[in-house]
PDB file of C-alpha atoms in Angstrom:
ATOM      1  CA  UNK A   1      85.456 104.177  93.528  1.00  0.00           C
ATOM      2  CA  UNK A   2      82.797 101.562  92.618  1.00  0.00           C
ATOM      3  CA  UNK A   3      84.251 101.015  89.646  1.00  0.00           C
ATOM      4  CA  UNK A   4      87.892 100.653  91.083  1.00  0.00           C
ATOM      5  CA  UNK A   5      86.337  98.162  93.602  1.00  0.00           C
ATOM      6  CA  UNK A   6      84.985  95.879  90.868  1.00  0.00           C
ATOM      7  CA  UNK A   7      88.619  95.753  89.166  1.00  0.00           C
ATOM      8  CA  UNK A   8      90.519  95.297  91.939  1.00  0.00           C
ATOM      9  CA  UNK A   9      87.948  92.501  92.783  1.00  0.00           C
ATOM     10  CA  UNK A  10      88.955  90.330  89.177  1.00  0.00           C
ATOM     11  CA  UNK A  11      92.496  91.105  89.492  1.00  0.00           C
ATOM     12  CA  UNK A  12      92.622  89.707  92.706  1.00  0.00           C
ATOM     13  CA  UNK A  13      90.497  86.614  92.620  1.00  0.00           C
ATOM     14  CA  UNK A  14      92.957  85.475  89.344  1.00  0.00           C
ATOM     15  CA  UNK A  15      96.007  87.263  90.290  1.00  0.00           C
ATOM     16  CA  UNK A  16      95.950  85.213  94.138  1.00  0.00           C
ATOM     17  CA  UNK A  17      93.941  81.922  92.999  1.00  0.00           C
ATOM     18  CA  UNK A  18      95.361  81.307  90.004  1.00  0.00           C
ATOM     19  CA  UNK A  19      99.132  82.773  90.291  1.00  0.00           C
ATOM     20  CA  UNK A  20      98.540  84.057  86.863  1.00  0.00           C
ATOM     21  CA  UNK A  21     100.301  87.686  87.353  1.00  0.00           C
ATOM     22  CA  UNK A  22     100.311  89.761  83.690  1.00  0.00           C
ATOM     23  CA  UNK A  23     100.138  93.200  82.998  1.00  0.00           C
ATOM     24  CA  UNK A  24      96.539  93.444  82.253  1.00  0.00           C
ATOM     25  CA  UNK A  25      95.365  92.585  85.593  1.00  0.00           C
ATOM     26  CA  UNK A  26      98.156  95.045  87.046  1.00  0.00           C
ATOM     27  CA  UNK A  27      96.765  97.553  84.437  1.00  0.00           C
ATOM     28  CA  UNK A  28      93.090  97.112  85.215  1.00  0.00           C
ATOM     29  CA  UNK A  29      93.936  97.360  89.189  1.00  0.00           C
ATOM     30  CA  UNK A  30      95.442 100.687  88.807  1.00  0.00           C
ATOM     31  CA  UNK A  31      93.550 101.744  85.708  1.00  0.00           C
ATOM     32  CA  UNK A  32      90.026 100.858  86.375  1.00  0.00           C
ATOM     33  CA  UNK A  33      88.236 103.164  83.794  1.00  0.00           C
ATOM     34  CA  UNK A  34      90.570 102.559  80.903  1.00  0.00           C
ATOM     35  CA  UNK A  35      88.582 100.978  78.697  1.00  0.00           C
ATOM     36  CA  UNK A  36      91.427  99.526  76.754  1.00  0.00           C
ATOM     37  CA  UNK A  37      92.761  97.823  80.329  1.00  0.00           C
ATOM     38  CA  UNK A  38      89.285  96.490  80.756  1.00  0.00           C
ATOM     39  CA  UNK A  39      88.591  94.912  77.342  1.00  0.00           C
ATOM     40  CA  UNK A  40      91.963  92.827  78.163  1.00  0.00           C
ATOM     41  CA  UNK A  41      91.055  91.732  81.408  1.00  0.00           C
ATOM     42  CA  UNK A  42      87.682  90.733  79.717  1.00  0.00           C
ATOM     43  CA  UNK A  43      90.211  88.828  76.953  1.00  0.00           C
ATOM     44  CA  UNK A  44      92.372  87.002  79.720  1.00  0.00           C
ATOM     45  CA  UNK A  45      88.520  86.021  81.196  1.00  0.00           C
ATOM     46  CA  UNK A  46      87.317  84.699  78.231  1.00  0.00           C
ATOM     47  CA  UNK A  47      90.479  82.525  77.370  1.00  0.00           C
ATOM     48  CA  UNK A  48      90.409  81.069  81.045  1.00  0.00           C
ATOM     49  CA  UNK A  49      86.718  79.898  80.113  1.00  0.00           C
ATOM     50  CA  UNK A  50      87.489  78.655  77.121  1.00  0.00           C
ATOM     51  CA  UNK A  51      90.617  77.032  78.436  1.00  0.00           C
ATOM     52  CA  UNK A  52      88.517  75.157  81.445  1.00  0.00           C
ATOM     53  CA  UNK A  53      85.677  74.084  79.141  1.00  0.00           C
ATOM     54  CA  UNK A  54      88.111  71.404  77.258  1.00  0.00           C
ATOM     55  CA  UNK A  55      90.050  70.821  79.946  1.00  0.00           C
ATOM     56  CA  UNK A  56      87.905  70.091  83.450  1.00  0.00           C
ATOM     57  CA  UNK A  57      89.336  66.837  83.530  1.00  0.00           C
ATOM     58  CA  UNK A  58      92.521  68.799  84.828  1.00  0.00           C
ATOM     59  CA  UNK A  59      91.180  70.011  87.457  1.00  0.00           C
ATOM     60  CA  UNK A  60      91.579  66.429  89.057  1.00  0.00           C
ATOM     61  CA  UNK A  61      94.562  68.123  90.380  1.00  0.00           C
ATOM     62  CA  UNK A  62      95.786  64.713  92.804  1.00  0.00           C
ATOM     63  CA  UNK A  63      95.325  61.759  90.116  1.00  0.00           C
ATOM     64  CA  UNK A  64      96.581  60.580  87.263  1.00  0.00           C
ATOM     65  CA  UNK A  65     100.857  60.445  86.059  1.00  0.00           C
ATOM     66  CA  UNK A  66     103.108  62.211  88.311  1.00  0.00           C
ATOM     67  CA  UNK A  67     105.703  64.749  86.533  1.00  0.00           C
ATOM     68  CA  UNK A  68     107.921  65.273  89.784  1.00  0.00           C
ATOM     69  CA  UNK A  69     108.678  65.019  93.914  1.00  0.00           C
ATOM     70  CA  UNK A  70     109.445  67.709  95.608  1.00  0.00           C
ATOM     71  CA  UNK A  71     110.618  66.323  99.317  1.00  0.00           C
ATOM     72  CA  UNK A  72     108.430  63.501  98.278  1.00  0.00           C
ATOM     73  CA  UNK A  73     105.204  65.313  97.457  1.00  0.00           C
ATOM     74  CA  UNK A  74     104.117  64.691  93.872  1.00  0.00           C
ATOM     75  CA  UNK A  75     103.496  67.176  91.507  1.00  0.00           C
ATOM     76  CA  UNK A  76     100.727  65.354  89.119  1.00  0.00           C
ATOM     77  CA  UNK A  77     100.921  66.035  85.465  1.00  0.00           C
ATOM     78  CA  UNK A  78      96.955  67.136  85.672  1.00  0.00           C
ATOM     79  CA  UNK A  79      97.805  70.384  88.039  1.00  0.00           C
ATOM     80  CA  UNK A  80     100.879  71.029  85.756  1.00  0.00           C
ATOM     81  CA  UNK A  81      98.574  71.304  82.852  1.00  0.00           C
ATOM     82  CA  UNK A  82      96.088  73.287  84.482  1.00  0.00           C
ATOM     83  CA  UNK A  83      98.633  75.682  85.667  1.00  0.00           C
ATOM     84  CA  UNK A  84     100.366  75.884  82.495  1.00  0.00           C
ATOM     85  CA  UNK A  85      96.929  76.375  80.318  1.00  0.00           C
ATOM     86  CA  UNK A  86      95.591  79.091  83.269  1.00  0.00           C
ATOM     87  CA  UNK A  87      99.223  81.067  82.827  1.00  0.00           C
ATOM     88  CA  UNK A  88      98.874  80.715  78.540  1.00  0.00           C
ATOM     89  CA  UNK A  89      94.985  82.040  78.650  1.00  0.00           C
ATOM     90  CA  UNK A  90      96.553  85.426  80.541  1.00  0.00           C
ATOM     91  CA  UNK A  91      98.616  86.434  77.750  1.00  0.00           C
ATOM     92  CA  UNK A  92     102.001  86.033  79.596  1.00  0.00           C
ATOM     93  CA  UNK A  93     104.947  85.868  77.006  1.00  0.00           C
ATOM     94  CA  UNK A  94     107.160  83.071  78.824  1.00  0.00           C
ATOM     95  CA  UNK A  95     110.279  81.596  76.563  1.00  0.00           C
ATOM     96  CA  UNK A  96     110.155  78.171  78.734  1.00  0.00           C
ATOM     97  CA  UNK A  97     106.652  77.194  79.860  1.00  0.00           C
ATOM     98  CA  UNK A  98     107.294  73.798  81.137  1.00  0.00           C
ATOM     99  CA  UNK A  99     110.451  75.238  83.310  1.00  0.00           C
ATOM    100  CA  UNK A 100     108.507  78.496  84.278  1.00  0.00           C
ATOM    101  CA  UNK A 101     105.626  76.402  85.349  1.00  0.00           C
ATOM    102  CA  UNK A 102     107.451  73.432  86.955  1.00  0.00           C
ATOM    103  CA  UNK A 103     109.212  75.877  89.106  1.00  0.00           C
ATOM    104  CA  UNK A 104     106.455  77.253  90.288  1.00  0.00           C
ATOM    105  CA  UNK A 105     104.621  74.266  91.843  1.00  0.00           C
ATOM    106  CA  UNK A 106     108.180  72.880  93.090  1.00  0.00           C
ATOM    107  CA  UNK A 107     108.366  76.703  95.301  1.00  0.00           C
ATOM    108  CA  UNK A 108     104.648  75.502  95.797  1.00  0.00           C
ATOM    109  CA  UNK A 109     105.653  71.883  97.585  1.00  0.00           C
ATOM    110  CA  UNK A 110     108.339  73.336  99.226  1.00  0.00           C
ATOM    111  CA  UNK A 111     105.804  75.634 101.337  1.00  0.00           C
ATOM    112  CA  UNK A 112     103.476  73.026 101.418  1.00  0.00           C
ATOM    113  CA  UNK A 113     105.908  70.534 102.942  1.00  0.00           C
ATOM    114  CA  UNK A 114     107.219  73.468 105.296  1.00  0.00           C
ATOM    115  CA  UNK A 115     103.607  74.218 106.494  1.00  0.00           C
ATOM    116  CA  UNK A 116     103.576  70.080 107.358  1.00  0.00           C
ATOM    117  CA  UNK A 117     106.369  70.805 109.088  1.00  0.00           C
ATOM    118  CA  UNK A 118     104.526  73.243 111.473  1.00  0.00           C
ATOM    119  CA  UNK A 119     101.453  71.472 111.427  1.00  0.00           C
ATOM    120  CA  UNK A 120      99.713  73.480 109.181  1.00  0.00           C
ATOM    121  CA  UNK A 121      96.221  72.401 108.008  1.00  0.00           C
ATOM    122  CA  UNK A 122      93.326  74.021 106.243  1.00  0.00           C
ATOM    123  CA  UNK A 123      89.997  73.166 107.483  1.00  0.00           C
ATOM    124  CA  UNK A 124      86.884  72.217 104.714  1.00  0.00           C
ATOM    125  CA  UNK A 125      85.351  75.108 107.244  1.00  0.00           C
ATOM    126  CA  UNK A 126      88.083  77.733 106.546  1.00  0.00           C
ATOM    127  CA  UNK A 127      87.314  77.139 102.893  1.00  0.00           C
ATOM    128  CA  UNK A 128      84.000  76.972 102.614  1.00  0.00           C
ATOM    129  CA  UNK A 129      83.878  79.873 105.202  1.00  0.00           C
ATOM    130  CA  UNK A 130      86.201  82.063 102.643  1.00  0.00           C
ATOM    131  CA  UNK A 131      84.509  81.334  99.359  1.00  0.00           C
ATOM    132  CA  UNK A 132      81.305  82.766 100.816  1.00  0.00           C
ATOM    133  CA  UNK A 133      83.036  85.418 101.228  1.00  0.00           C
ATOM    134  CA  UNK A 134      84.104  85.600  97.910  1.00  0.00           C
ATOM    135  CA  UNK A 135      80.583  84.971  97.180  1.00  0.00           C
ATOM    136  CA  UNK A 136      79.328  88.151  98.763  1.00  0.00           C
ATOM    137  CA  UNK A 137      81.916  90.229  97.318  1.00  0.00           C
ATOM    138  CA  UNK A 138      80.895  89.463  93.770  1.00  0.00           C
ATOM    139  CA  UNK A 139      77.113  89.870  94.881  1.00  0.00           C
ATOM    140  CA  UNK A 140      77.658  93.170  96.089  1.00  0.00           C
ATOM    141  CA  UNK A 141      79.355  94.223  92.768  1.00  0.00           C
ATOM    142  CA  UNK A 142      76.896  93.113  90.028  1.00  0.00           C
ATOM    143  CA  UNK A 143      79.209  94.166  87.313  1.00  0.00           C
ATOM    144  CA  UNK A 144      81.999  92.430  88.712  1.00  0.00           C
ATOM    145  CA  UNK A 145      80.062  89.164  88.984  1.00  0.00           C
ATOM    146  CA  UNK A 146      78.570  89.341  85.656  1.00  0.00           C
ATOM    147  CA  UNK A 147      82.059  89.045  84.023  1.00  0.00           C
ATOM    148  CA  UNK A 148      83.161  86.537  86.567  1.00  0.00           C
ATOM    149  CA  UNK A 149      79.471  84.032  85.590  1.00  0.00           C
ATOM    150  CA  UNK A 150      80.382  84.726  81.724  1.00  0.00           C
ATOM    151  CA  UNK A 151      84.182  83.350  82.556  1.00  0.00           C
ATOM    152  CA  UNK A 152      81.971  80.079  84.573  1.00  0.00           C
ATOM    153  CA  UNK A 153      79.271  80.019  81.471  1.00  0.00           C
ATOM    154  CA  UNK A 154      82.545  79.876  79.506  1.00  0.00           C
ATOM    155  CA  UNK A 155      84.164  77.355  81.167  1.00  0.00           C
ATOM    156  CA  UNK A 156      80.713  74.978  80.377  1.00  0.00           C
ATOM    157  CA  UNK A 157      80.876  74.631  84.546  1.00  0.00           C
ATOM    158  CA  UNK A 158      78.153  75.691  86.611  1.00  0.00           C
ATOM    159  CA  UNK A 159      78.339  77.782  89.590  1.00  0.00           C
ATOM    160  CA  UNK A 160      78.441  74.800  91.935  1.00  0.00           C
ATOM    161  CA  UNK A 161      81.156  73.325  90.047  1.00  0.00           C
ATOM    162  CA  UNK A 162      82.733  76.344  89.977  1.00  0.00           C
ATOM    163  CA  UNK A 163      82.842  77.087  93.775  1.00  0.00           C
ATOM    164  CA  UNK A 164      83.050  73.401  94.647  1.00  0.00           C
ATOM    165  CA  UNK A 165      85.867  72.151  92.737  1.00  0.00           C
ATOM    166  CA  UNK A 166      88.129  75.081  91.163  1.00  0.00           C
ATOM    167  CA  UNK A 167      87.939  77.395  93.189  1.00  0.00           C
ATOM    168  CA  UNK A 168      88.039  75.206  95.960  1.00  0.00           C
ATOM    169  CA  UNK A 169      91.710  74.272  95.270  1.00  0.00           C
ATOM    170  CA  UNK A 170      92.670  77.964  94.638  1.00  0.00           C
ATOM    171  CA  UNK A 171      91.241  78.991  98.378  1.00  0.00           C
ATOM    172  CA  UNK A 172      93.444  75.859 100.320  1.00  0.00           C
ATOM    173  CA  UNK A 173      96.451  76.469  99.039  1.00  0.00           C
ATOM    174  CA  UNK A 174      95.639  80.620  99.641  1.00  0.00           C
ATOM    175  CA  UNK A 175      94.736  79.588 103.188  1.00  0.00           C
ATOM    176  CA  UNK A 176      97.825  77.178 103.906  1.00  0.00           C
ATOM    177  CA  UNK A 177     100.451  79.758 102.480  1.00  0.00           C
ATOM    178  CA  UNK A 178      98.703  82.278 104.520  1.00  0.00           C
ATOM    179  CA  UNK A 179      99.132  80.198 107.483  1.00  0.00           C
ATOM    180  CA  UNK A 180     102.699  79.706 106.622  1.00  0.00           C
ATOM    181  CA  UNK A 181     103.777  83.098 105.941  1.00  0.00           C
ATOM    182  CA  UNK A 182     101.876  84.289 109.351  1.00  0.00           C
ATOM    183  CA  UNK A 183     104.371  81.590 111.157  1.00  0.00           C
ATOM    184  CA  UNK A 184     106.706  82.353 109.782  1.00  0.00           C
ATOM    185  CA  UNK A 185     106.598  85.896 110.507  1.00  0.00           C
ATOM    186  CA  UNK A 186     105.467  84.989 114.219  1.00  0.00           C
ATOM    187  CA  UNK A 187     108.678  82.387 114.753  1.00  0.00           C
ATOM    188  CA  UNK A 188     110.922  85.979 113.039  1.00  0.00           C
ATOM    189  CA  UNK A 189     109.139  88.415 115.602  1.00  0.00           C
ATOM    190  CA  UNK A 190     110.210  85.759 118.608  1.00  0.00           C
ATOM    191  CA  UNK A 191     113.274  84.623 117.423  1.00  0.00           C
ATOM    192  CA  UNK A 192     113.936  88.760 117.783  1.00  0.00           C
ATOM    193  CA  UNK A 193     115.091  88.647 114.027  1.00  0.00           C
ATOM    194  CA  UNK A 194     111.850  90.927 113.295  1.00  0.00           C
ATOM    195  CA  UNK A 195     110.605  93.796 115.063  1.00  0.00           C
ATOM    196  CA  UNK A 196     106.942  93.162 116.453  1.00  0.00           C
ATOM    197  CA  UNK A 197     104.441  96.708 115.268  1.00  0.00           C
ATOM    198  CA  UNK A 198     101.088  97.099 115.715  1.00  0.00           C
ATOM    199  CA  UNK A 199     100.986  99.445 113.183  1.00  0.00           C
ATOM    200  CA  UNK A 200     102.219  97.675 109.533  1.00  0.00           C
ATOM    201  CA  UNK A 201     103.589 100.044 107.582  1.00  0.00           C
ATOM    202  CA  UNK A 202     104.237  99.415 103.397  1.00  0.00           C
ATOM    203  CA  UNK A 203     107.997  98.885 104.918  1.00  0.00           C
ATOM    204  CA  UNK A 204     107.005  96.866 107.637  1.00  0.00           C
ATOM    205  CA  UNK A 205     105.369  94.753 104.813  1.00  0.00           C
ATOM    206  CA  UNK A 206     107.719  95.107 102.867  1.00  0.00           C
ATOM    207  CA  UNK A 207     110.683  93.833 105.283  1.00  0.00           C
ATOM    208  CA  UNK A 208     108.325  90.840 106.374  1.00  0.00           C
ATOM    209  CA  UNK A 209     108.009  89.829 102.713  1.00  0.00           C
ATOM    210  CA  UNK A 210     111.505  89.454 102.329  1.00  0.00           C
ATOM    211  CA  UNK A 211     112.203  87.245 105.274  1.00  0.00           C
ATOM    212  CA  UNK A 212     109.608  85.363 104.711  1.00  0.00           C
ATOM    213  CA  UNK A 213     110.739  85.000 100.910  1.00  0.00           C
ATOM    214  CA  UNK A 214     114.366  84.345 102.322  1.00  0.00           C
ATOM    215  CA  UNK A 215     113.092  81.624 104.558  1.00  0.00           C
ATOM    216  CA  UNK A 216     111.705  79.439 102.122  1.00  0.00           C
ATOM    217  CA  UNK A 217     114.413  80.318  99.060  1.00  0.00           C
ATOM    218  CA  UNK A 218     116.808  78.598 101.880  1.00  0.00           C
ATOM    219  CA  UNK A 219     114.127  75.739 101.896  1.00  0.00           C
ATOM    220  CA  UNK A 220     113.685  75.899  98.042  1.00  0.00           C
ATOM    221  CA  UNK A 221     117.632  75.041  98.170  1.00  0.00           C
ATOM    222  CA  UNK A 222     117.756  72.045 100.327  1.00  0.00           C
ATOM    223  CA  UNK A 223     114.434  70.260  98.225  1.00  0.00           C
ATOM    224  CA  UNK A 224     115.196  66.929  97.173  1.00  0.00           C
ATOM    225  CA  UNK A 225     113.557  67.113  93.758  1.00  0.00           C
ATOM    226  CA  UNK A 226     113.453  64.195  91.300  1.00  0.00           C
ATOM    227  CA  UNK A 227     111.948  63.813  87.879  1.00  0.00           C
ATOM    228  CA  UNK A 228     109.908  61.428  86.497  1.00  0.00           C
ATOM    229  CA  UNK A 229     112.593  59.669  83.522  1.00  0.00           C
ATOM    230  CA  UNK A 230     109.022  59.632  81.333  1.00  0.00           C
ATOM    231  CA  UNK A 231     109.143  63.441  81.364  1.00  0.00           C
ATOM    232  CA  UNK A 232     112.933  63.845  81.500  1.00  0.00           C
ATOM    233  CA  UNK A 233     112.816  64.945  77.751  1.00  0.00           C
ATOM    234  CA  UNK A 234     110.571  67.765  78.247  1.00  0.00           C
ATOM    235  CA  UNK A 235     112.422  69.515  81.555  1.00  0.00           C
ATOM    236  CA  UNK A 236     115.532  69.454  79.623  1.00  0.00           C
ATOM    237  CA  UNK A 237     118.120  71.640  81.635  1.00  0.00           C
ATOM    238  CA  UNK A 238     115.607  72.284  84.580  1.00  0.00           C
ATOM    239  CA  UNK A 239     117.097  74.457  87.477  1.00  0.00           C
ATOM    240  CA  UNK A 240     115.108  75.593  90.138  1.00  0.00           C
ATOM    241  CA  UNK A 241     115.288  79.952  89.859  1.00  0.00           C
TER     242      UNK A 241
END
């Protein structure tokens, strides 16, 4: 159980932070004591170090040339890069990178301007509140934060850094899409187009996952998205999927 813990632990601070989903941290989640499972995850770790160590300057993730606007909100070429290099370091076999990753962080400023819509903020309290939460989970599973301080040692940050800048960008936009799916979800229960449970259910999850996810694919549709003519080139035949 321990052991399941510790996996489930790594697979979910990459799998929700970094929106790097591959089939060795579904593996390792389900398959904790398969060693093969765990020598990949240790892999994907490794390659995210490496990855961050020549490329902190990335994590600068609001300067430098913008690649798009999505309903006016920039997506800077510096977050593209970082996203791009995270979803390369987890082995994912992708036939259009730029397009795969582009249309990620447009779905990404579509909830983010949706969430502005509603007011939605994240506080610096509400992060720093969750990271030391984070903080005590790894502490209370030594094995689990000894892989996650070799990925940091890696990376050439240190733990501050760590906490203070990278994963401090992961945790707001975890908290704000949190905060927009739970609207969301409350305007559905009101509106009378969901059924209001106090006991959630896999299908109760399952149906509020898919409004929500119809919601903002009706959203997605209506962005007003515009390309940079610099990087026209490289999002050849770019359509939002």
């Amino acid at each position: 159980m321990q052991r399941k813990k510790i996996f489930l632990l790594l697979s979910l601070i990459i799998i929700l932070s970094l929106s790097i989903v591959t089939a060795a941290f579904s593996l390792s989640a389900k398959n904790p004591n398969n060693e093969a499972n765990q020598l990949q995850l240790n892999n994907v770790f490794k390659k995210v170090g490496n990855f961050l160590k020549g490329n902190k300057d990335k994590l600068q993730v609001d300067k430098g040339d913008i690649i798009a606007k999505v309903n006016n909100i920039p997506i800077y070429k510096s977050e593209f890069e970082l996203r791009k290099g995270l979803t390369l370091a987890s082995d994912a076999e992708i036939s259009n990178i730029d397009n795969y990753i582009l249309n990620k962080l447009v779905r990404e400023k579509v909830e983010e301007h949706l969430a502005s819509s509603y007011n939605l903020k994240v506080s610096q309290d509400e992060i720093n509140l969750y990271i030391e939460k984070e903080k005590k989970e790894f502490a209370d599973y030594p094995e689990a934060n000894q892989m996650l301080q070799e990925m940091i040692s890696a990376s050439g940050m240190t733990s501050e850094e760590y906490w203070n800048t990278y994963e401090k960008y992961n945790v707001k936009r975890l908290l704000l899409f949190d905060k927009l799916y739970n609207t969301i979800i409350e305007n559905g229960i009101r509106s009378g187009n969901l059924e209001k449970t106090s006991n959630t259910t896999f299908s109760t999850q399952s149906e509020y996952k898919n409004y929500v996810d119809n919601i903002i694919e009706q959203y997605v549709k209506q962005a007003k998205i515009s390309i940079n003519d610099k990087y026209k080139d490289m999002f050849k035949n770019f359509t939002v999927n």
